[in-house]
């Protein structure tokens, strides 16, 4: 028998965006039904696995470091990086709003939930062919995304009006109902029993992006200029990020935009605890490693440089033979520079251990390197000689492509020889960039000082086989600045709202082509807060 529920507002999806929307609605006395397809343990969606880096402009943290930032500078950076099209009205409006209000709407809100940020502000996406972030803006939540989610769940569970909130887990929303020319609720089914349900109320779509699931949506919406997607793509997004509710919104006339703009990462490896064959883990690629193609040739002519322009890394690798790559480095580089994007592996951050963090910064994170070598033998190899390393790489080569030892030895030796000649003679862009990164002390602690790959004192040698990892949908359901879903005639659909990644993080594509990083979590909070306030009439 069908079950029915009634609330002022029904939220489909209990990731960060859905939870923040619920917080705001509870605060304003509304009755809320929060529905998620996943189980209770995974309440919070992707944010609970995230590193917890958030893009803010004008924080006390920046000021203490002498970083002079402003909404005007940030918006200029954002627009340049996004390459908005002429008609990108809503994405541009959202980007401007983010830059002008990140402190008030995101930073202070999270601080109010007892979330603290590390004093060291990181400098992501500096840009490669033009400026990205002109100054450091990536603030890491102490305790990572897991802490953000934990504190927000506590805020919900201990809210004085908690009785106004009902949570349903393992319930899939699979339809949107209309009545009298407006959206009036949702339809769905309970996963375990198959029992169908309907829930009446205003509807907020907070179901995340389309970059997870079986990746068919990623392939179908692949950026045309990049040709065909690589044969192997790893999944670094939500298992239920299948775009089901995007399709339902589109069927109601809602406008989906920028679906071909996806934020993938270049350094994905197979997840050791994967549930599906292609679940992946995203590495923060070491700056001092050499990036080679499947034949062991250094990718060029401009060498691949990490932490400058993520989209360019991905674009370069998808055009390489086999669509995958190798990063070649040694133990000392790995211990100092290797990191994983996610809360599970960054133990010092997740457990909030200052001594451990200090130890990793001073002595390197040897435990992480050991763990990755042990847990990811498919993609990580170590050896005491280049000959042995290449042998192990070739045991993992794909599509009949083979790493050529003489080619790899030549490219590495040329790079090492330049380091021997000294900084005055560096005409390799990677080395010049490393010098530039080391000039900001926040990056210096995590960047080796021009380390040669074949240095015998730094062995074993390590090679990491890396794939493109699908992570975030930059496009999605178009919304206006009140989070109302916009139809294909440019008009809001009564009673229907979208937030977070489902809404392309605001406006159906707040990032345009590229993100300055940390803007994902930030936009989930921003859109969730605005939707909650608008619906409650505040
Ligand atoms: C490992 C990792 C690291 C990251 N690090 C960062 C970072 O440092 N900084 C940053 O800004 N961003 C980061 N991100 C991205 C960020 O975490 C996400 O973009 C953001 O959390 C998305 O939140 P959301 O609420 O919009 O969607 P989601 O978290 O995807 O939540 C959507 C929810 O909807 C549910 N759902 C889906 N379909 C249905 C349906 N039909 N019915 C009912 N429920 C449904 C899902 O089960 C899920 O719980 C990271 C992501 C990952 C995976």
Coordinates of C-alpha atoms and ligand atoms in Angstrom, one line a residue:
X1 CA 0.0 0.0 0.0
X2 CA 1.2 3.5 -0.8
X3 CA 2.5 5.6 2.0
X4 CA 1.9 9.4 2.2
X5 CA 3.7 12.2 3.9
X6 CA 3.0 15.9 4.2
X7 CA 5.4 18.7 5.1
X8 CA 5.8 22.4 4.2
X9 CA 8.9 21.5 2.3
X10 CA 10.2 18.2 0.8
X11 CA 13.9 18.0 0.2
X12 CA 15.1 15.3 -2.2
X13 CA 18.7 14.5 -1.2
X14 CA 20.4 14.8 2.2
X15 CA 23.9 15.8 1.1
X16 CA 25.4 19.1 2.3
X17 CA 23.1 21.2 0.2
X18 CA 20.0 19.4 1.4
X19 CA 21.1 19.5 5.1
X20 CA 21.8 23.2 5.0
X21 CA 18.4 23.9 3.4
X22 CA 16.8 21.9 6.2
X23 CA 18.7 23.8 8.8
X24 CA 17.5 27.1 7.5
X25 CA 13.9 25.9 7.2
X26 CA 13.8 24.5 10.8
X27 CA 15.3 27.8 12.0
X28 CA 12.2 29.5 10.5
X29 CA 9.7 27.1 11.9
X30 CA 8.9 25.1 8.8
X31 CA 8.0 21.4 8.7
X32 CA 10.6 19.6 6.6
X33 CA 10.8 16.1 5.1
X34 CA 14.3 15.2 4.1
X35 CA 14.5 12.1 1.9
X36 CA 17.6 10.3 0.8
X37 CA 18.2 7.2 -1.2
X38 CA 21.3 6.3 0.7
X39 CA 21.5 4.9 4.3
X40 CA 21.7 6.8 7.5
X41 CA 25.5 6.2 7.9
X42 CA 26.1 8.1 4.7
X43 CA 23.9 11.1 5.6
X44 CA 25.8 14.2 4.3
X45 CA 26.6 12.7 0.9
X46 CA 29.9 13.5 -0.8
X47 CA 30.8 16.3 1.7
X48 CA 31.5 13.7 4.4
X49 CA 34.3 12.2 2.2
X50 CA 35.6 15.6 1.1
X51 CA 38.8 17.3 2.1
X52 CA 36.8 20.2 3.4
X53 CA 38.6 22.9 1.5
X54 CA 36.3 26.0 1.1
X55 CA 36.8 29.1 -1.1
X56 CA 36.5 32.3 1.0
X57 CA 37.3 35.9 0.2
X58 CA 38.5 38.3 2.9
X59 CA 38.8 36.1 5.9
X60 CA 40.7 36.9 9.1
X61 CA 43.0 33.9 8.1
X62 CA 44.0 35.7 4.9
X63 CA 44.5 38.9 6.7
X64 CA 46.8 37.3 9.3
X65 CA 48.9 36.0 6.4
X66 CA 49.0 39.4 4.8
X67 CA 46.9 38.3 1.9
X68 CA 45.0 41.3 0.5
X69 CA 41.8 40.0 -1.1
X70 CA 38.6 41.6 -2.1
X71 CA 35.2 40.5 -3.7
X72 CA 36.2 42.6 -6.8
X73 CA 39.5 40.8 -7.3
X74 CA 37.8 37.4 -6.6
X75 CA 35.0 38.1 -9.1
X76 CA 37.5 39.2 -11.8
X77 CA 39.4 35.9 -11.2
X78 CA 36.3 33.9 -11.2
X79 CA 35.0 35.3 -14.5
X80 CA 38.3 34.9 -16.3
X81 CA 38.6 31.3 -15.2
X82 CA 34.9 30.5 -15.9
X83 CA 35.0 31.9 -19.5
X84 CA 31.3 32.6 -19.2
X85 CA 29.3 32.9 -22.4
X86 CA 27.4 36.0 -23.3
X87 CA 24.1 34.5 -22.2
X88 CA 25.3 33.0 -18.9
X89 CA 23.2 35.4 -17.0
X90 CA 22.4 33.2 -13.9
X91 CA 25.8 31.6 -13.6
X92 CA 27.4 35.0 -13.7
X93 CA 24.9 36.5 -11.1
X94 CA 25.6 33.5 -8.8
X95 CA 29.3 33.9 -9.1
X96 CA 29.1 37.6 -8.3
X97 CA 26.9 36.8 -5.3
X98 CA 29.3 34.2 -4.1
X99 CA 32.3 36.6 -4.3
X100 CA 30.4 39.3 -2.5
X101 CA 28.9 37.2 0.3
X102 CA 31.2 34.3 1.0
X103 CA 31.9 35.6 4.4
X104 CA 28.4 36.4 5.6
X105 CA 26.6 33.4 4.0
X106 CA 29.2 30.7 4.2
X107 CA 32.2 31.4 6.5
X108 CA 30.2 32.9 9.4
X109 CA 27.5 30.2 9.0
X110 CA 30.0 27.4 9.3
X111 CA 31.8 29.1 12.1
X112 CA 28.5 29.4 13.9
X113 CA 28.3 25.6 13.6
X114 CA 31.7 25.4 15.4
X115 CA 33.6 24.6 12.3
X116 CA 37.1 26.0 12.4
X117 CA 39.6 26.5 9.5
X118 CA 43.3 25.9 9.6
X119 CA 45.4 29.1 9.8
X120 CA 47.3 28.3 6.6
X121 CA 45.4 29.3 3.5
X122 CA 46.2 27.1 0.5
X123 CA 46.7 28.4 -3.0
X124 CA 44.8 26.2 -5.5
X125 CA 44.3 26.8 -9.2
X126 CA 46.8 29.6 -9.7
X127 CA 46.1 29.4 -13.4
X128 CA 48.5 28.4 -16.2
X129 CA 47.9 30.4 -19.3
X130 CA 46.4 33.3 -17.4
X131 CA 45.6 34.0 -13.7
X132 CA 43.3 31.7 -11.8
X133 CA 43.2 32.6 -8.1
X134 CA 45.3 35.7 -7.8
X135 CA 45.8 35.0 -4.1
X136 CA 45.3 31.9 -1.7
X137 CA 41.7 31.3 -0.9
X138 CA 41.3 27.6 -0.1
X139 CA 40.6 27.2 3.6
X140 CA 40.7 23.7 5.0
X141 CA 38.1 22.8 7.7
X142 CA 39.9 21.3 10.7
X143 CA 38.5 17.8 10.7
X144 CA 37.8 17.9 6.9
X145 CA 34.4 17.6 5.3
X146 CA 33.6 14.9 7.8
X147 CA 33.6 17.5 10.5
X148 CA 31.5 19.9 8.5
X149 CA 28.9 17.2 8.1
X150 CA 29.1 16.0 11.7
X151 CA 28.5 19.5 13.1
X152 CA 25.6 20.2 10.7
X153 CA 23.9 16.9 11.6
X154 CA 24.3 17.8 15.2
X155 CA 22.7 21.2 14.5
X156 CA 19.8 19.4 12.9
X157 CA 19.4 16.7 15.6
X158 CA 19.6 19.1 18.5
X159 CA 17.5 21.9 17.0
X160 CA 14.9 23.2 19.4
X161 CA 12.3 22.5 16.6
X162 CA 13.7 19.1 15.8
X163 CA 10.1 17.7 16.0
X164 CA 9.4 19.6 12.7
X165 CA 11.9 17.4 10.8
X166 CA 11.3 14.0 9.4
X167 CA 14.1 12.0 7.8
X168 CA 13.6 9.1 5.4
X169 CA 16.6 7.0 4.4
X170 CA 16.9 4.4 1.7
X171 CA 13.9 6.1 0.0
X172 CA 14.3 7.0 -3.7
X173 CA 12.5 10.1 -5.0
X174 CA 11.6 9.2 -8.6
X175 CA 8.8 11.7 -9.6
X176 CA 7.6 15.2 -9.1
X177 CA 3.9 15.9 -8.8
X178 CA 2.1 18.9 -9.9
X179 CA -1.4 20.2 -9.0
X180 CA -3.1 23.4 -10.0
X181 CA -0.3 24.5 -12.3
X182 CA 2.4 24.2 -9.6
X183 CA 4.7 21.6 -8.1
X184 CA 3.0 20.0 -5.2
X185 CA 5.2 17.2 -4.0
X186 CA 7.2 14.1 -4.9
X187 CA 6.7 10.4 -5.7
X188 CA 9.1 7.7 -4.7
X189 CA 9.7 4.2 -3.4
X190 CA 11.2 2.6 -0.4
X191 CA 14.3 0.6 -1.5
X192 CA 14.0 -2.4 0.7
X193 CA 10.3 -3.1 0.4
X194 CA 9.5 -1.4 -2.9
X195 CA 6.6 0.3 -1.2
X196 CA 5.7 3.5 -3.1
X197 CA 5.2 6.8 -1.4
X198 CA 4.1 10.3 -2.1
X199 CA 5.0 13.4 -0.2
X200 CA 3.3 16.7 -0.4
X201 CA 5.0 20.1 0.0
X202 CA 7.2 22.6 -1.9
X203 CA 10.0 20.7 -3.4
X204 CA 13.8 21.2 -3.3
X205 CA 16.0 19.1 -5.5
X206 CA 19.2 18.5 -3.7
X207 CA 20.2 15.2 -5.3
X208 CA 23.7 16.1 -6.3
X209 CA 25.4 15.9 -9.7
X210 CA 25.4 13.5 -12.7
X211 CA 29.1 12.5 -12.5
X212 CA 28.5 9.3 -10.4
X213 CA 26.4 6.2 -10.9
X214 CA 27.4 4.1 -13.8
X215 CA 29.1 7.1 -15.6
X216 CA 26.8 6.8 -18.6
X217 CA 25.7 10.4 -18.1
X218 CA 29.3 11.5 -18.0
X219 CA 30.0 9.8 -21.2
X220 CA 26.8 11.0 -22.9
X221 CA 27.6 14.6 -21.9
X222 CA 31.4 14.5 -22.6
X223 CA 32.8 17.8 -23.7
X224 CA 32.7 17.6 -27.5
X225 CA 36.0 19.2 -28.2
X226 CA 37.8 16.5 -26.2
X227 CA 36.7 13.8 -28.6
X228 CA 35.6 10.4 -27.2
X229 CA 36.0 9.8 -23.5
X230 CA 38.9 7.5 -22.4
X231 CA 38.0 3.8 -22.3
X232 CA 38.7 3.8 -18.5
X233 CA 37.1 6.5 -16.4
X234 CA 37.1 6.2 -12.6
X235 CA 34.2 7.2 -10.5
X236 CA 35.0 9.6 -7.8
X237 CA 31.4 10.9 -7.3
X238 CA 28.3 9.7 -5.6
X239 CA 27.0 6.2 -6.4
X240 CA 23.5 7.7 -6.8
X241 CA 24.7 10.6 -8.8
X242 CA 22.8 9.3 -11.9
X243 CA 20.8 12.4 -12.9
X244 CA 17.4 10.7 -12.3
X245 CA 15.9 13.9 -10.9
X246 CA 17.5 16.1 -13.5
X247 CA 15.5 14.1 -16.0
X248 CA 12.3 14.6 -14.0
X249 CA 12.9 18.3 -13.8
X250 CA 13.5 18.5 -17.5
X251 CA 10.3 16.6 -18.2
X252 CA 8.5 19.3 -16.3
X253 CA 10.0 21.9 -18.5
X254 CA 13.0 22.8 -16.3
X255 CA 16.1 24.0 -18.1
X256 CA 19.3 21.9 -17.8
X257 CA 22.4 23.7 -18.8
X258 CA 26.2 23.2 -19.1
X259 CA 26.0 19.4 -18.6
X260 CA 29.1 19.0 -20.7
X261 CA 31.1 21.0 -18.2
X262 CA 32.4 18.5 -15.7
X263 CA 35.2 18.8 -13.2
X264 CA 37.3 15.7 -13.5
X265 CA 40.7 15.1 -12.0
X266 CA 43.8 13.8 -13.8
X267 CA 45.3 11.6 -11.0
X268 CA 42.7 9.0 -10.2
X269 CA 43.7 5.5 -8.9
X270 CA 41.5 2.5 -8.3
X271 CA 39.9 2.7 -4.9
X272 CA 41.2 0.0 -2.6
X273 CA 37.7 -0.3 -0.9
X274 CA 35.7 0.0 -4.0
X275 CA 32.2 -1.3 -4.4
X276 CA 32.3 -1.2 -8.2
X277 CA 35.1 -2.0 -10.6
X278 CA 35.9 1.6 -11.4
X279 CA 35.4 3.5 -8.1
X280 CA 38.4 5.8 -7.8
X281 CA 40.5 7.7 -5.3
X282 CA 41.8 11.2 -6.4
X283 CA 45.4 12.0 -5.6
X284 CA 46.7 15.5 -5.3
X285 CA 49.4 15.0 -7.8
X286 CA 52.9 15.7 -6.5
X287 CA 54.4 18.8 -8.1
X288 CA 57.9 17.4 -8.4
X289 CA 57.0 14.1 -10.1
X290 CA 57.4 13.8 -13.9
X291 CA 54.2 13.2 -15.8
X292 CA 54.7 10.6 -18.5
X293 CA 52.4 9.0 -21.0
X294 CA 51.6 5.3 -21.4
X295 CA 54.9 4.9 -23.4
X296 CA 57.0 6.5 -20.7
X297 CA 57.5 9.7 -22.6
X298 CA 57.3 12.9 -20.7
X299 CA 54.1 14.7 -21.7
X300 CA 54.8 18.0 -23.4
X301 CA 55.9 20.2 -25.1
X302 CA 54.7 22.1 -22.0
X303 CA 55.2 19.6 -19.1
X304 CA 52.2 18.8 -17.1
X305 CA 52.2 20.9 -14.0
X306 CA 49.9 20.3 -11.1
X307 CA 48.0 22.8 -8.9
X308 CA 47.9 25.3 -11.7
X309 CA 44.9 24.4 -14.0
X310 CA 43.1 21.2 -13.3
X311 CA 41.0 21.3 -16.5
X312 CA 44.1 21.6 -18.6
X313 CA 45.7 18.5 -17.0
X314 CA 42.6 16.5 -17.8
X315 CA 42.4 17.8 -21.3
X316 CA 46.1 17.0 -21.9
X317 CA 45.7 13.4 -20.7
X318 CA 42.6 12.5 -22.5
X319 CA 44.5 13.2 -25.7
X320 CA 47.4 10.9 -24.8
X321 CA 47.5 7.3 -26.1
X322 CA 45.3 5.1 -24.0
X323 CA 43.9 8.1 -22.1
X324 CA 45.9 7.4 -19.0
X325 CA 49.2 8.4 -17.6
X326 CA 52.1 7.7 -15.2
X327 CA 53.6 9.9 -12.6
X328 CA 57.2 9.0 -11.9
X329 CA 58.9 10.1 -8.7
X330 CA 60.8 8.8 -5.7
X331 CA 60.0 8.1 -2.0
X332 CA 61.2 11.5 -0.7
X333 CA 59.0 13.4 -3.2
X334 CA 56.0 11.2 -2.4
X335 CA 56.4 11.6 1.4
X336 CA 56.6 15.4 1.1
X337 CA 54.1 16.1 -1.7
X338 CA 51.6 13.2 -2.1
X339 CA 48.1 13.7 -0.7
X340 CA 44.7 12.2 -1.3
X341 CA 41.6 14.4 -1.9
X342 CA 39.3 13.0 0.8
X343 CA 38.9 12.7 4.5
X344 CA 39.7 9.0 4.8
X345 CA 43.4 9.2 4.0
X346 CA 44.3 12.6 5.4
X347 CA 44.4 11.3 9.0
X348 CA 46.1 14.3 10.6
X349 CA 43.3 16.5 9.3
X350 CA 40.5 14.1 10.0
X351 CA 41.6 13.3 13.5
X352 CA 42.5 16.9 14.2
X353 CA 45.9 15.9 15.4
X354 CA 48.3 18.9 15.4
X355 CA 51.4 16.9 16.4
X356 CA 50.7 14.5 13.5
X357 CA 50.2 17.3 11.1
X358 CA 53.4 19.0 12.2
X359 CA 55.3 15.7 11.9
X360 CA 54.0 15.2 8.3
X361 CA 54.9 18.8 7.4
X362 CA 58.4 18.5 8.8
X363 CA 59.3 14.9 8.1
X364 CA 56.9 13.9 5.3
X365 CA 53.9 11.6 5.4
X366 CA 55.7 8.3 5.1
X367 CA 52.7 6.4 6.5
X368 CA 50.5 7.6 3.6
X369 CA 53.0 6.5 1.0
X370 CA 53.4 3.1 2.7
X371 CA 49.6 2.8 2.9
X372 CA 49.0 3.6 -0.8
X373 CA 51.8 1.3 -2.0
X374 CA 50.3 -1.5 0.1
X375 CA 46.6 -0.8 -0.6
X376 CA 46.8 0.1 -4.3
X377 CA 49.2 -2.3 -5.9
X378 CA 47.3 -2.1 -9.2
X379 CA 48.4 1.5 -9.7
X380 CA 51.4 2.0 -7.4
X381 CA 54.7 0.4 -8.1
X382 CA 58.1 0.9 -6.3
X383 CA 61.6 -0.3 -7.4
X384 CA 65.2 0.2 -6.6
X385 CA 66.2 0.7 -10.2
X386 CA 64.6 2.3 -13.3
X387 CA 64.9 -1.0 -15.2
X388 CA 62.9 -2.8 -12.5
X389 CA 60.4 0.1 -12.3
X390 CA 59.7 0.0 -16.0
X391 CA 59.3 -3.8 -15.8
X392 CA 56.6 -3.4 -13.1
X393 CA 55.0 -0.5 -15.0
X394 CA 54.8 -2.8 -18.1
X395 CA 53.1 -5.5 -16.1
X396 CA 50.3 -2.9 -15.7
X397 CA 50.3 -1.4 -19.2
X398 CA 47.0 -1.3 -21.0
X399 CA 45.8 -1.5 -24.6
X400 CA 49.1 -3.0 -25.8
X401 CA 51.0 0.2 -25.0
X402 CA 54.4 -0.3 -23.4
X403 CA 56.7 1.9 -21.4
X404 CA 60.0 2.3 -23.3
X405 CA 62.9 2.2 -20.9
X406 CA 65.4 4.3 -23.0
X407 CA 62.8 7.0 -23.7
X408 CA 61.9 7.3 -20.0
X409 CA 65.6 7.2 -19.0
X410 CA 66.4 10.0 -21.5
X411 CA 63.5 12.2 -20.3
X412 CA 64.2 11.8 -16.6
X413 CA 68.0 12.3 -17.1
X414 CA 67.5 15.5 -19.0
X415 CA 65.3 16.8 -16.2
X416 CA 67.7 15.7 -13.5
X417 CA 70.6 17.3 -15.4
X418 CA 68.9 20.6 -15.5
X419 CA 68.5 20.5 -11.7
X420 CA 72.3 19.8 -11.5
X421 CA 72.9 23.0 -13.5
X422 CA 71.2 25.1 -10.9
X423 CA 68.2 27.5 -10.7
X424 CA 69.9 30.2 -12.8
X425 CA 69.7 27.8 -15.8
X426 CA 66.2 26.4 -15.4
X427 CA 64.4 26.6 -18.6
X428 CA 62.0 23.9 -17.8
X429 CA 58.5 25.2 -17.0
X430 CA 57.9 22.6 -14.3
X431 CA 61.1 23.7 -12.4
X432 CA 60.2 27.3 -12.8
X433 CA 56.8 26.7 -11.4
X434 CA 58.2 24.7 -8.5
X435 CA 60.4 27.8 -7.7
X436 CA 57.3 29.9 -7.9
X437 CA 55.3 27.6 -5.6
X438 CA 58.0 27.6 -3.0
X439 CA 57.9 31.4 -2.8
X440 CA 54.6 31.1 -1.0
X441 CA 55.4 29.6 2.4
X442 CA 52.0 27.8 2.5
X443 CA 53.2 25.8 -0.5
X444 CA 56.9 25.6 0.4
X445 CA 56.2 23.2 3.3
X446 CA 54.6 20.8 0.8
X447 CA 57.0 21.2 -2.2
X448 CA 60.4 19.7 -2.5
X449 CA 63.4 21.9 -3.4
X450 CA 64.2 20.8 -6.9
X451 CA 64.5 17.1 -6.2
X452 CA 66.1 14.9 -8.9
X453 CA 64.1 11.8 -9.7
X454 CA 67.0 9.4 -10.0
X455 CA 68.7 10.6 -6.8
X456 CA 69.9 7.3 -5.2
X457 CA 69.4 8.7 -1.6
X458 CA 65.7 9.3 -2.3
X459 CA 64.8 5.8 -3.4
X460 CA 62.9 3.6 -4.0
X461 CA 61.6 5.0 -7.2
X462 CA 57.8 5.1 -7.5
X463 CA 55.5 5.1 -10.5
X464 CA 51.7 5.8 -10.2
X465 CA 49.4 4.8 -13.0
X466 CA 46.7 7.4 -13.1
X467 CA 43.3 7.7 -14.8
X468 CA 40.8 10.4 -15.3
X469 CA 38.5 10.5 -12.3
X470 CA 34.9 11.8 -12.7
X471 CA 34.0 14.0 -9.8
X472 CA 31.8 17.1 -10.1
X473 CA 29.1 18.3 -12.5
X474 CA 29.6 22.0 -13.1
X475 CA 26.3 22.2 -15.0
X476 CA 22.8 21.3 -13.8
X477 CA 19.3 22.6 -13.2
X478 CA 19.1 26.3 -14.0
X479 CA 18.0 28.4 -11.1
X480 CA 17.6 32.1 -10.4
X481 CA 19.1 33.9 -7.5
X482 CA 16.3 32.6 -5.3
X483 CA 17.0 29.0 -6.2
X484 CA 13.8 28.7 -8.1
X485 CA 14.0 26.3 -11.0
X486 CA 13.8 28.1 -14.3
X487 CA 11.9 26.7 -17.2
X488 CA 13.0 26.7 -20.9
X489 CA 11.1 30.0 -21.4
X490 CA 13.1 31.6 -18.6
X491 CA 10.3 31.7 -16.1
X492 CA 10.4 30.1 -12.5
X493 CA 8.4 26.9 -12.0
X494 CA 6.1 27.5 -9.0
X495 CA 7.0 25.4 -6.0
X496 CA 10.2 23.9 -7.4
X497 CA 13.7 24.8 -6.2
X498 CA 17.2 23.3 -6.7
X499 CA 20.4 23.6 -4.6
X500 CA 24.0 22.4 -4.5
X501 CA 25.5 20.3 -7.2
X502 CA 22.1 19.5 -8.7
X503 CA 21.7 23.1 -9.6
X504 CA 25.2 23.3 -11.1
X505 CA 26.1 24.8 -7.7
X506 CA 23.8 27.8 -8.5
X507 CA 22.3 29.0 -11.7
X508 CA 22.9 25.8 -13.6
X509 CA 26.6 26.4 -13.8
X510 CA 28.1 28.9 -11.4
X511 CA 31.6 27.8 -12.5
X512 CA 31.3 28.1 -16.2
X513 CA 34.2 26.1 -17.6
X514 CA 36.5 25.9 -14.6
X515 CA 36.4 26.1 -10.8
X516 CA 38.8 28.0 -8.6
X517 CA 38.4 25.0 -6.1
X518 CA 36.6 25.0 -2.7
X519 CA 33.7 26.6 -4.5
X520 CA 31.7 23.3 -4.4
X521 CA 31.2 23.0 -0.7
X522 CA 30.9 26.8 -0.5
X523 CA 28.1 26.9 -3.1
X524 CA 26.2 24.0 -1.4
X525 CA 26.1 26.1 1.8
X526 CA 25.2 29.3 -0.1
X527 CA 22.4 27.8 -2.2
X528 CA 21.0 25.8 0.7
X529 CA 20.8 28.9 2.9
X530 CA 19.2 31.0 0.2
X531 CA 16.6 28.3 -0.7
X532 CA 15.7 27.8 2.9
X533 CA 15.3 31.6 3.5
X534 CA 13.4 32.2 0.3
X535 CA 10.9 29.3 0.8
X536 CA 10.4 30.5 4.4
X537 CA 9.7 34.0 3.1
X538 CA 12.6 35.4 5.1
Ligands
LIG1 C1 36.5 12.8 -2.1 C2 35.9 14.1 -2.3 C3 36.6 15.3 -2.0 C4 36.0 16.5 -2.2 N1 36.7 17.6 -1.7 C5 36.1 18.9 -1.8 C6 36.7 20.0 -1.3 O1 37.8 19.9 -0.6 N2 36.2 21.2 -1.5 C7 35.0 21.4 -2.2 O2 34.5 22.5 -2.4 N3 34.4 20.3 -2.7 C8 34.9 19.0 -2.5 N4 34.2 17.9 -3.0 C9 32.9 18.1 -3.7 C10 31.8 18.3 -2.7 O3 31.9 17.4 -1.6 C11 30.5 18.0 -3.4 O4 30.4 18.8 -4.6 C12 29.3 18.4 -2.5 O5 29.4 17.8 -1.3 C13 27.9 18.1 -3.2 O6 26.9 18.2 -2.2 P1 25.4 18.0 -2.7 O7 24.6 18.1 -1.4 O8 25.0 19.0 -3.7 O9 25.3 16.6 -3.3 P2 25.7 15.1 -2.8 O10 26.7 15.2 -1.7 O11 25.9 14.3 -4.0 O12 24.3 14.6 -2.1 C14 23.2 14.3 -2.8 C15 22.3 13.3 -2.0 O13 21.2 13.0 -2.8 C16 20.9 11.7 -2.7 N5 20.1 11.3 -3.8 C17 20.5 11.2 -5.1 N6 19.5 10.8 -5.9 C18 18.4 10.7 -5.1 C19 17.1 10.3 -5.3 N7 16.6 10.0 -6.6 N8 16.2 10.2 -4.3 C20 16.7 10.5 -3.0 N9 17.9 10.9 -2.8 C21 18.8 11.0 -3.8 C22 22.2 11.0 -2.6 O14 22.1 9.7 -1.9 C23 23.0 12.0 -1.7 O15 23.0 11.7 -0.4 C24 34.8 16.7 -2.8 C25 34.1 15.5 -3.2 C26 34.7 14.3 -3.0 C27 33.9 13.0 -3.4

